[in-house]
GROMACS .gro file of C-alpha atoms in nm:
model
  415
    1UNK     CA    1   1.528   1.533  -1.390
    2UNK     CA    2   1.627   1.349  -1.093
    3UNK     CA    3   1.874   1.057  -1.153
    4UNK     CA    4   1.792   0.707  -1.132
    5UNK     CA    5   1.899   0.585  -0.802
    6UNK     CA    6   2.171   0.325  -0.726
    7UNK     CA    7   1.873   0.119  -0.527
    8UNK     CA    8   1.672   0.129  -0.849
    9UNK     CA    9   1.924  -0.029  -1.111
   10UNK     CA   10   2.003  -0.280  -0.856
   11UNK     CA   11   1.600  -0.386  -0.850
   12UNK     CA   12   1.545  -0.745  -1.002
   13UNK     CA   13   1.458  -0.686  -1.368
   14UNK     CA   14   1.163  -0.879  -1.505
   15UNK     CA   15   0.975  -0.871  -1.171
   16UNK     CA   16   0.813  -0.624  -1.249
   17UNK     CA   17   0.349  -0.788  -1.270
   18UNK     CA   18   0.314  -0.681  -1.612
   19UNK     CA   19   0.181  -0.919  -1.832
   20UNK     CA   20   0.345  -0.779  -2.160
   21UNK     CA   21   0.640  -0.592  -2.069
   22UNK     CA   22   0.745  -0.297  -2.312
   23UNK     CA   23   1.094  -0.321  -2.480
   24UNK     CA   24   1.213   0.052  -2.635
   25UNK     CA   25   1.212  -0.027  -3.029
   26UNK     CA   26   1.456   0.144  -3.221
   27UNK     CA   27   1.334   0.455  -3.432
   28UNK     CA   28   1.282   0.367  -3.797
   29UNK     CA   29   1.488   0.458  -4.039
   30UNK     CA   30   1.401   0.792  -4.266
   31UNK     CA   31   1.568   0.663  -4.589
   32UNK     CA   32   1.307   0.656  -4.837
   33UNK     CA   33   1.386   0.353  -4.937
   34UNK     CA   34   1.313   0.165  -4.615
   35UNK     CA   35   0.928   0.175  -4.580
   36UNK     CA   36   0.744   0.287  -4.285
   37UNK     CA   37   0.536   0.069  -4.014
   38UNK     CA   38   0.177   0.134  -4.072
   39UNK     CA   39   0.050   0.316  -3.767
   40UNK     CA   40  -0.199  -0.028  -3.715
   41UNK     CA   41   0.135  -0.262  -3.687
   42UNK     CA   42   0.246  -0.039  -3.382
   43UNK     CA   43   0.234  -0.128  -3.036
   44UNK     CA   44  -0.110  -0.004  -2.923
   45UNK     CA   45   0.084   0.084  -2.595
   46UNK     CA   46   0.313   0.247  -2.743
   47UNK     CA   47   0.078   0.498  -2.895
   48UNK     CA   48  -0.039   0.593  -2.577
   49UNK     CA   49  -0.032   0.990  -2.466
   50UNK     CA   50   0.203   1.039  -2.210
   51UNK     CA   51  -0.096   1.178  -1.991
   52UNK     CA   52  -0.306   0.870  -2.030
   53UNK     CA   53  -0.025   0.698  -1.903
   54UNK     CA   54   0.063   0.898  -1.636
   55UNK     CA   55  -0.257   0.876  -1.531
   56UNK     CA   56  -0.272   0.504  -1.499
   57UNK     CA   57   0.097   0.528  -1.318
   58UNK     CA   58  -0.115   0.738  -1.045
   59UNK     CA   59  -0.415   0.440  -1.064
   60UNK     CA   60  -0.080   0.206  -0.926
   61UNK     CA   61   0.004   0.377  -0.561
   62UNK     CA   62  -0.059   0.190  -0.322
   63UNK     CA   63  -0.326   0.304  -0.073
   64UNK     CA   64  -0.163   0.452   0.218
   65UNK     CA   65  -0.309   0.347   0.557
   66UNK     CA   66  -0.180   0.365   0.880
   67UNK     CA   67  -0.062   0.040   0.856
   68UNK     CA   68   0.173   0.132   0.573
   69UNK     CA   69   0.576   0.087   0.687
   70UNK     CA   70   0.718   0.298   0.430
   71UNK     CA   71   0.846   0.209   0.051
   72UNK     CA   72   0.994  -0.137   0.004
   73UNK     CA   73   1.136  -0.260  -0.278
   74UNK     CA   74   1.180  -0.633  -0.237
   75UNK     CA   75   0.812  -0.684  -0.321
   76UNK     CA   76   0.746  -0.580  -0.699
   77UNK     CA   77   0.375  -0.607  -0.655
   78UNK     CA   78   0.345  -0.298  -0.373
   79UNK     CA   79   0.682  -0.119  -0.501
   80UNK     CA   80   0.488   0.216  -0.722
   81UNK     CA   81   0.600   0.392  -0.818
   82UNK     CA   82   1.000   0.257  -0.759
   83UNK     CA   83   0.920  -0.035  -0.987
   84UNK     CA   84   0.773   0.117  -1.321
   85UNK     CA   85   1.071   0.273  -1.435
   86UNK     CA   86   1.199  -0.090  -1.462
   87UNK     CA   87   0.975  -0.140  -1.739
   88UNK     CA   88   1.154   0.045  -2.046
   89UNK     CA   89   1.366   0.363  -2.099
   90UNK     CA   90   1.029   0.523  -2.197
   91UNK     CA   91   0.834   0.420  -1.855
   92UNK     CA   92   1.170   0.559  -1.655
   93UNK     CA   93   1.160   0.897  -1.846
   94UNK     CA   94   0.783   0.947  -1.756
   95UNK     CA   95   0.781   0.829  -1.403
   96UNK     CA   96   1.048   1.047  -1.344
   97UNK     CA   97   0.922   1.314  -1.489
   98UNK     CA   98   0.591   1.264  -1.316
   99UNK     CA   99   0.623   1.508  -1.020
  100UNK     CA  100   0.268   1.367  -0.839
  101UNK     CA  101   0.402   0.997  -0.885
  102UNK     CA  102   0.629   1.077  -0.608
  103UNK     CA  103   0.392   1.287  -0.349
  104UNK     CA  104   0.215   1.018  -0.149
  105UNK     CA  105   0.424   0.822   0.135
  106UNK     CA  106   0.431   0.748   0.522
  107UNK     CA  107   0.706   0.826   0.750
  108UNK     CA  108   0.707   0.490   1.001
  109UNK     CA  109   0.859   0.544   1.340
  110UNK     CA  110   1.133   0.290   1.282
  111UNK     CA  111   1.296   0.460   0.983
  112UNK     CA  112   1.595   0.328   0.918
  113UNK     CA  113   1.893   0.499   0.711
  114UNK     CA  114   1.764   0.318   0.383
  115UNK     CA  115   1.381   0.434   0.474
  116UNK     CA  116   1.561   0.759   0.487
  117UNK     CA  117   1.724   0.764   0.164
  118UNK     CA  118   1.437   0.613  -0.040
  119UNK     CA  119   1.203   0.897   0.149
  120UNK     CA  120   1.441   1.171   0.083
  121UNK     CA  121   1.484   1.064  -0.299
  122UNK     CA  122   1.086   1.093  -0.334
  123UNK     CA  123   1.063   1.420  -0.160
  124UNK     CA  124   1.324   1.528  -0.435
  125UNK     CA  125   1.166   1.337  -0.730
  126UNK     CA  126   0.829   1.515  -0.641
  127UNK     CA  127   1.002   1.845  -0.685
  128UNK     CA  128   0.696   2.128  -0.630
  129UNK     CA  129   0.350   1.895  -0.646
  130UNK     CA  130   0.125   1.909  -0.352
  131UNK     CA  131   0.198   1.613  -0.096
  132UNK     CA  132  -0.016   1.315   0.076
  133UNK     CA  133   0.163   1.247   0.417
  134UNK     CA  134   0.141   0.990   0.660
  135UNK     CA  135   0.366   1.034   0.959
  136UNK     CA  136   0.364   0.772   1.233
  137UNK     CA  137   0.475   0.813   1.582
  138UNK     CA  138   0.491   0.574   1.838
  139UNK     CA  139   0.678   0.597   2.133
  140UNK     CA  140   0.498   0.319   2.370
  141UNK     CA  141   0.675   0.027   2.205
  142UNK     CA  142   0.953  -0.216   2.310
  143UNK     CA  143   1.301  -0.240   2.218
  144UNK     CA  144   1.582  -0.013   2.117
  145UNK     CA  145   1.499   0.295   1.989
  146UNK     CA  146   1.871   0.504   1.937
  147UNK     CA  147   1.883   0.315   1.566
  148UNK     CA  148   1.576   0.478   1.438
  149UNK     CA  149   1.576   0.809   1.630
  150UNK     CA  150   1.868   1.004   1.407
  151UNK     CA  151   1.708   0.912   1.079
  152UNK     CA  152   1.348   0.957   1.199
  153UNK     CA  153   1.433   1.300   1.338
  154UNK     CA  154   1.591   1.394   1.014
  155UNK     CA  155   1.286   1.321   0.795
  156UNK     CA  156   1.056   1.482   1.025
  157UNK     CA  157   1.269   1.781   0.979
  158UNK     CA  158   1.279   1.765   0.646
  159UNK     CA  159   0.937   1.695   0.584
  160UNK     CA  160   0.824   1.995   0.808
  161UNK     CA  161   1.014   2.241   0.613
  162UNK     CA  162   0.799   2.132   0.320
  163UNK     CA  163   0.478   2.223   0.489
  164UNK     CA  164   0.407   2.464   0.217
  165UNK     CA  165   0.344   2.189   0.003
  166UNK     CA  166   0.130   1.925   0.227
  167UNK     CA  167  -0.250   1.877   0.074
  168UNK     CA  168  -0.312   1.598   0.325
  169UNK     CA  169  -0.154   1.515   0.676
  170UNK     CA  170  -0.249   1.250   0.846
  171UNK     CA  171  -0.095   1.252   1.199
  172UNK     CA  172  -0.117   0.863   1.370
  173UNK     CA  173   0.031   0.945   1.684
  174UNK     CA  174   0.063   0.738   2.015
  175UNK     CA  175   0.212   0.934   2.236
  176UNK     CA  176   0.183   1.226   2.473
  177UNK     CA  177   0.473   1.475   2.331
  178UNK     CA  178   0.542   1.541   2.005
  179UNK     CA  179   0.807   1.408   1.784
  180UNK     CA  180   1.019   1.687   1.718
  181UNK     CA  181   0.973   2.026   1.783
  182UNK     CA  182   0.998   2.108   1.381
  183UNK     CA  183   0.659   1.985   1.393
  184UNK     CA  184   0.484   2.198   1.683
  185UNK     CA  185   0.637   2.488   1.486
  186UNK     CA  186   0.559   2.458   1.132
  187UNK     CA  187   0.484   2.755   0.896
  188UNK     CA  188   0.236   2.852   0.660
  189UNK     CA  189  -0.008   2.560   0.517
  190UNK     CA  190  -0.145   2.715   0.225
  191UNK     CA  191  -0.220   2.424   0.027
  192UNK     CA  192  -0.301   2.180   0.304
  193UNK     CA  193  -0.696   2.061   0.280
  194UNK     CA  194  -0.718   1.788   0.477
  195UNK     CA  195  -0.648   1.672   0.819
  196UNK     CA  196  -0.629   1.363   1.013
  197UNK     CA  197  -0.548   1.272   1.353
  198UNK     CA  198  -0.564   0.925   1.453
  199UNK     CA  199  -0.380   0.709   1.701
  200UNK     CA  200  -0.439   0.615   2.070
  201UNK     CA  201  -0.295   0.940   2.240
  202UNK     CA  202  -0.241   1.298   2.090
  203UNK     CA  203  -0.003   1.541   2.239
  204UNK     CA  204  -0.107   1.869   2.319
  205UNK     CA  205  -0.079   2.029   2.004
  206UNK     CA  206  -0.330   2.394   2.019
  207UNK     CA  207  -0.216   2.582   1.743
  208UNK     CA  208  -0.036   2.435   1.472
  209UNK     CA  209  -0.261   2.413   1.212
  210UNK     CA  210  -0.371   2.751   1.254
  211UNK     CA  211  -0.221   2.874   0.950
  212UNK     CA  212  -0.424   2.665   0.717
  213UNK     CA  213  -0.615   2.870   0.508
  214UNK     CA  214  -0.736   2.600   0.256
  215UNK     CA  215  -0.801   2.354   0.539
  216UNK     CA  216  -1.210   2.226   0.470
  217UNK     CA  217  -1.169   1.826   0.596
  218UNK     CA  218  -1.080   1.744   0.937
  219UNK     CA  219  -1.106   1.362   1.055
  220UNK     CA  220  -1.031   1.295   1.441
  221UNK     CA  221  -1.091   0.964   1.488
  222UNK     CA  222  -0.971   0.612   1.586
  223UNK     CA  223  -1.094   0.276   1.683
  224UNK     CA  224  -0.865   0.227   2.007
  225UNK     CA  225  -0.815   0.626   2.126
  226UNK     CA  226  -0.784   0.735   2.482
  227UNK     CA  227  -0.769   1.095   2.447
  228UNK     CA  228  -0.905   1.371   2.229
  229UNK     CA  229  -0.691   1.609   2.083
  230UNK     CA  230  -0.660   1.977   2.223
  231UNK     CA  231  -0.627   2.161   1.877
  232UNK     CA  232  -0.794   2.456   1.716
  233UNK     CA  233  -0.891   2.443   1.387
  234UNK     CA  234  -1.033   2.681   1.158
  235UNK     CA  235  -1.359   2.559   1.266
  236UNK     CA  236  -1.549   2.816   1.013
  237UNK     CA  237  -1.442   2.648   0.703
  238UNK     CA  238  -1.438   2.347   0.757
  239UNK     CA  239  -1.690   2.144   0.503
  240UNK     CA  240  -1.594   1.787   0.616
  241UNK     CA  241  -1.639   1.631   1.002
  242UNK     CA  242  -1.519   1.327   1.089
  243UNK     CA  243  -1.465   1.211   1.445
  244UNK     CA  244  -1.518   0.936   1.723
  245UNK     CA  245  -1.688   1.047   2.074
  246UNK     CA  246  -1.531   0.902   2.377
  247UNK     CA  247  -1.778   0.801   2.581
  248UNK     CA  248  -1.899   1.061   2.873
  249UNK     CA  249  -1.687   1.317   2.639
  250UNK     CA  250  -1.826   1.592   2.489
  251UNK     CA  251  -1.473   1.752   2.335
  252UNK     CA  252  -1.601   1.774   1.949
  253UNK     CA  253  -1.969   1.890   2.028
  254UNK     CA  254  -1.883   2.283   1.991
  255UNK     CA  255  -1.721   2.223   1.657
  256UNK     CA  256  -2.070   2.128   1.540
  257UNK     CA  257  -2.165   2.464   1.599
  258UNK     CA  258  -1.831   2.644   1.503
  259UNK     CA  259  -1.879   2.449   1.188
  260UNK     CA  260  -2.249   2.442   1.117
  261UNK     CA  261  -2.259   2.692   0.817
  262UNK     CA  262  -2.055   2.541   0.606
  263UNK     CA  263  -2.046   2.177   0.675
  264UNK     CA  264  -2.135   1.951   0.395
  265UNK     CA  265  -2.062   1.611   0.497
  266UNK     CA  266  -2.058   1.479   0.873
  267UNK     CA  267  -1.936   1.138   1.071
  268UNK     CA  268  -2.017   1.069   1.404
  269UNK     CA  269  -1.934   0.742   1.561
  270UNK     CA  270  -2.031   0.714   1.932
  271UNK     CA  271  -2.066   0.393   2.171
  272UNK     CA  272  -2.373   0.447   2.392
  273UNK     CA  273  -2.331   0.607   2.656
  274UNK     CA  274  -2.622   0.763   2.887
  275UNK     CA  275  -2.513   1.120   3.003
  276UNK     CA  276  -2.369   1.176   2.581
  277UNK     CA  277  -2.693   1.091   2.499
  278UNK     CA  278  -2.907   1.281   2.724
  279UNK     CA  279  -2.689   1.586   2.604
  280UNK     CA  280  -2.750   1.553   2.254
  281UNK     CA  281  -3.100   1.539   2.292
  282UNK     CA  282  -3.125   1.887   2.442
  283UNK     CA  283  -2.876   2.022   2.261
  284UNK     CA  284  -3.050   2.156   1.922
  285UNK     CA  285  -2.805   2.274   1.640
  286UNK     CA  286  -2.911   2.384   1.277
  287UNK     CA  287  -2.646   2.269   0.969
  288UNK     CA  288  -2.837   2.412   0.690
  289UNK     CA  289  -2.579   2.308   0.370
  290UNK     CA  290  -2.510   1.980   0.529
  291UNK     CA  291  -2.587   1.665   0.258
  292UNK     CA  292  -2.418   1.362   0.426
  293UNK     CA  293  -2.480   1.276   0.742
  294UNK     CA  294  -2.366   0.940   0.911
  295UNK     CA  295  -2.429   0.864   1.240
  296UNK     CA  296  -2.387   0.582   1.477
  297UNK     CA  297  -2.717   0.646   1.746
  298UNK     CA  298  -3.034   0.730   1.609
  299UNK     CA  299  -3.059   0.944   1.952
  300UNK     CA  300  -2.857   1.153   1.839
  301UNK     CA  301  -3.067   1.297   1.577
  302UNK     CA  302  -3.307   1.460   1.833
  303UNK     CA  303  -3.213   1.808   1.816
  304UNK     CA  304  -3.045   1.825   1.451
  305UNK     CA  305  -3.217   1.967   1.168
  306UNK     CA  306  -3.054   1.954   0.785
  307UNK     CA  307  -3.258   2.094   0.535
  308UNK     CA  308  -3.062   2.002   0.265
  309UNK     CA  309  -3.000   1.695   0.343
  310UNK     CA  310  -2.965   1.401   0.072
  311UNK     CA  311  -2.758   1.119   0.238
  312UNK     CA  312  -2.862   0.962   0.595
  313UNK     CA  313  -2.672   0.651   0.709
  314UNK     CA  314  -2.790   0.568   1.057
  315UNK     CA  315  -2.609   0.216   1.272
  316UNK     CA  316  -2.716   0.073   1.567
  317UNK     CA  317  -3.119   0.172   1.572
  318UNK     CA  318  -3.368  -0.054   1.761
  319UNK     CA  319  -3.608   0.191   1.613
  320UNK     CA  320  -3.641   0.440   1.353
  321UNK     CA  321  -3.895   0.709   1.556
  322UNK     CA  322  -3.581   0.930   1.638
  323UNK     CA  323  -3.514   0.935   1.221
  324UNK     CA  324  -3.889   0.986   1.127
  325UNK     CA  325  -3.900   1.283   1.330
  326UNK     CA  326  -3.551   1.424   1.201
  327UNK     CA  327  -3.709   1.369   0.840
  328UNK     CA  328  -4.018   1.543   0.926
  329UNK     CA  329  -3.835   1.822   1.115
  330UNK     CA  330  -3.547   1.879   0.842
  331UNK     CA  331  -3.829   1.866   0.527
  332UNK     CA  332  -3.550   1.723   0.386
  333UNK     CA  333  -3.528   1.523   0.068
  334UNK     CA  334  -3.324   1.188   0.070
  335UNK     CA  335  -3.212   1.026  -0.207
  336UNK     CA  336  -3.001   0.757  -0.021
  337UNK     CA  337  -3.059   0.597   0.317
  338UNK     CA  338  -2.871   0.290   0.475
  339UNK     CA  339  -3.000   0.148   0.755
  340UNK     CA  340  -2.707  -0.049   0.963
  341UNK     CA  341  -2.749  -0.328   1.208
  342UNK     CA  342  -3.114  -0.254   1.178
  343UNK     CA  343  -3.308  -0.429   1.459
  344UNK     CA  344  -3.658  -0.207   1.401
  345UNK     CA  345  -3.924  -0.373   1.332
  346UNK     CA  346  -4.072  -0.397   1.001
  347UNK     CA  347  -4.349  -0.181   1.045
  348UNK     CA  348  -4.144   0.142   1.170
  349UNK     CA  349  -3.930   0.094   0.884
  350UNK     CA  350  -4.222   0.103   0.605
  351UNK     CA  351  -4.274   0.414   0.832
  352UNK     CA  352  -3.951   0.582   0.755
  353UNK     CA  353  -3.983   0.511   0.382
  354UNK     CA  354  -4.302   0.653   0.378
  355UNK     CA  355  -4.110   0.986   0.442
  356UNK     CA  356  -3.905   0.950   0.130
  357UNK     CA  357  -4.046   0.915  -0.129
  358UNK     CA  358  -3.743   1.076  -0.399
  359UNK     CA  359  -3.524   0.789  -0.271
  360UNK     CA  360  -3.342   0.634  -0.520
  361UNK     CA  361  -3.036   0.402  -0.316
  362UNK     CA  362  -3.189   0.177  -0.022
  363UNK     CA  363  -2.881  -0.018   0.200
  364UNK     CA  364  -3.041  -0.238   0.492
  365UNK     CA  365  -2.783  -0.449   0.671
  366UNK     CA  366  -3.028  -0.621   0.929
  367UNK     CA  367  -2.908  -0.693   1.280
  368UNK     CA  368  -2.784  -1.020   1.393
  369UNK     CA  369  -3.006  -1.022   1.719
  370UNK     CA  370  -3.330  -0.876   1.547
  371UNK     CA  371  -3.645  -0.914   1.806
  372UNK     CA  372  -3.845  -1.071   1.482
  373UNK     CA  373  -3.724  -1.283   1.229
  374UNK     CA  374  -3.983  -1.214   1.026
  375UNK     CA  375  -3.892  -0.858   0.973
  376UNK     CA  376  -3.688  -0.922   0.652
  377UNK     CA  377  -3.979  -1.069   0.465
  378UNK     CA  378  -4.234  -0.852   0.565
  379UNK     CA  379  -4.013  -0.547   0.464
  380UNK     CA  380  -3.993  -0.747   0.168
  381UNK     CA  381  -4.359  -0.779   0.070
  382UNK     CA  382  -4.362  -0.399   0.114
  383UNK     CA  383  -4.120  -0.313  -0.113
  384UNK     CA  384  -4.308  -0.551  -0.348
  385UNK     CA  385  -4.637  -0.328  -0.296
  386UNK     CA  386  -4.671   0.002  -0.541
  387UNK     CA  387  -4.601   0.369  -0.442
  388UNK     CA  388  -4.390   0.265  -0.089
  389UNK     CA  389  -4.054   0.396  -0.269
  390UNK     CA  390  -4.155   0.458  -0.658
  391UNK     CA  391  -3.791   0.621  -0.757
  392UNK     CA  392  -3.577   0.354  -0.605
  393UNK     CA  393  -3.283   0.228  -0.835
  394UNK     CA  394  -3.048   0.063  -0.629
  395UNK     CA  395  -3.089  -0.183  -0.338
  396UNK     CA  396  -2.866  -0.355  -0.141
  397UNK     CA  397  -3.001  -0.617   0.065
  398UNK     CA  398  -2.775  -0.770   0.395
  399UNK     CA  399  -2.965  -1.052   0.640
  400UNK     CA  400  -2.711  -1.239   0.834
  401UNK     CA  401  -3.024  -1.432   1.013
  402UNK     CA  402  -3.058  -1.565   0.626
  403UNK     CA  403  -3.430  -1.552   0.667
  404UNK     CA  404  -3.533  -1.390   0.380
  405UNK     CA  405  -3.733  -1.547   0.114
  406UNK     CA  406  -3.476  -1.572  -0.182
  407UNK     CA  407  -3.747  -1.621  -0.439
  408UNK     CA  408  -3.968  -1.363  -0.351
  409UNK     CA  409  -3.672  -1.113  -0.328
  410UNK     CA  410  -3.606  -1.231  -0.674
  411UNK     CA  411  -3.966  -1.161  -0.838
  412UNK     CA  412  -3.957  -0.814  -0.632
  413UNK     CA  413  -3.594  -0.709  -0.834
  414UNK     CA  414  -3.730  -0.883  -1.121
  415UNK     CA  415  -4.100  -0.636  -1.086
   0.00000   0.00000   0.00000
């Protein structure tokens, strides 16, 4: 079991955001003369299984985001797992002896020697479990760089040789070389699952994911990105698509088709652009196990087809003819559609419901520039109206032009 660090019995005690802290109470005695605690008297905490309470130590990680520096522990509140083991003797045993506690963290670009520590600590602490890695590299920014690049390098290293073990790698790079070179020449993946690749310029990196047998999500995508990365992928598992289009770039279209029998789920986000457009719609591709599909042009749906479809989430549509025809084309059957920054007009929407008649989950987020404010309303009265959607369960309902009627929206939830 690895030690309790020198950082960690230095941490502030009774910090720690926990309403009721646990204090170890000593055994009770076995004479027979010295009656027992009823079993009702006990701490209800304290009765706790272990692997209930592991499992709620996992529920405290902090999300890890690409805006994540690394572990801290001067803030209590955002410390997990550092900070539980300042709880009790009891808490410390179990988070240390909690192997997956330890498997989630980001590698920031300034890492200093203490980053460095903490990191290498948690790399020990997680001994064997699968690991969740952020690693951050970003080479475009000001200032003095010689203080971070020893440690960083070392980490990088160190992580690399671990790449048996990664499950997720998310890769938030800005910059045009790599690193280190212990990353362009990593071994085996055989655990690794998922992939990201985010950041506003990606190195030329071909083949190093090619030994990633396991590998079913991919996610290449960011808000502010300039290039798109040169990698190949194990396009023929893959179950999970996730990516942004540059416009007039058509990088990711082939993976569509390198991926189309066995894709499940698929993200496109795309700013409008005319010659990406006119592509798609001659461009016919087939994805016949695909169930989630969430795109940001309703163009764009010209020349798919998804049979076994049951999730559509369509942004940006002036109109909903390029979804009715998908619908009829597909046969498919949706159960949840979400409609965002609508601006059709009411009628071509009672259209498109028409067409789906198992749905049970309706999102509309109407647009802020809608050609007719009376859209909301109308849509309104019919959804009111009997047999439009007769399985629907859930609707959420978003008009930023607040012209909906609030009180006939209530009597339609209330009917």
């Amino acid at each position: 079991m690895a030690a309790l660090t020198s950082i960690e019995t230095g941490f502030p005690q009774g910090t720690v955001p926990c309403n009721n802290p646990i204090h170890s109470n000593p055994q009770p005695a076995t004479d027979a003369a010295t009656p027992q605690l009823p079993l009702e008297f006990e701490d209800p905490i304290a009765r706790l299984p272990p692997e209930l309470l592991g499992d709620i130590f996992l529920l405290t990680l902090p999300t890890i985001t690409p805006s994540t520096v690394g572990p801290h522990l001067s803030n209590p509140r955002s410390t997990s797992p550092w900070s539980l083991g300042q709880v009790c003797s009891q808490w410390r045993v179990l988070a240390l002896s909690l192997a997956t506690l330890w498997a989630s963290f980001a590698v920031p670009t300034k890492t200093t020697a203490r980053v460095l520590y903490l990191l290498t600590v948690q790399l020990e602490r997680s001994r064997q479990a699968p690991l969740h890695v952020l690693i951050k590299c970003n080479t475009r920014w000001r200032g003095d760089r010689s203080r971070y690049e020893q440690a960083y390098t070392t980490i990088l290293q160190t992580i690399a040789r671990e790449c048996h073990r990664w499950r997720v790698i998310w890769l938030e790079l800005n910059t045009t070389e790599l690193p280190d070179a212990a990353i362009e020449n990593l071994g085996e993946m055989p655990l690794l699952t998922e992939l990201k690749l985010g950041g506003e310029y990606h190195p030329f990196i071909p083949d190093v994911f090619a030994n990633a047998p396991s590998l079913c999500r991919v996610t290449l995508s960011d808000i502010g990105r300039r290039s798109v990365p040169q990698i190949r992928l194990p396009w023929r598992q893959i179950t999970t698509y996730k990516a942004t289009y540059l416009p007039g770039h058509i990088g990711h279209l082939p993976k569509l088709s390198a991926a189309a029998a066995t894709l499940v789920e698929c993200d496109i986000a795309i700013e409008e652009d005319y010659r990406l457009a006119v592509l798609w719609r001659n461009w016919t591709l087939t994805l016949p196990r695909l169930r989630r599909l969430v795109i940001r042009r309703e163009q764009l749906l010209g020349g798919l087809t998804t049979p076994a479809l049951r999730e559509l989430y369509v942004a940006s549509s002036s109109t909903t003819q390029s979804v009715i025809g998908f619908i009829v084309r597909s046969t498919c059957v949706l159960t949840r559609l979400t409609l965002v920054q609508c601006a059709a007009p009411a009628h071509e929407i009672v259209e498109l419901l028409t067409h789906t008649p198992a749905l049970t989950t309706l999102e509309t987020q109407f647009a802020c520039d809608i050609p007719d404010s009376g859209t909301p309303n109308a849509l309104l009265a019919a959804l009111a109206g009997a047999g439009l959607v007769p399985r629907l369960a859930a609707l959420a309902w978003a008009d930023f032009t607040d012209s909906t009627d609030r009180a006939a929206f209530a009597d339609m939830v209330e009917a």
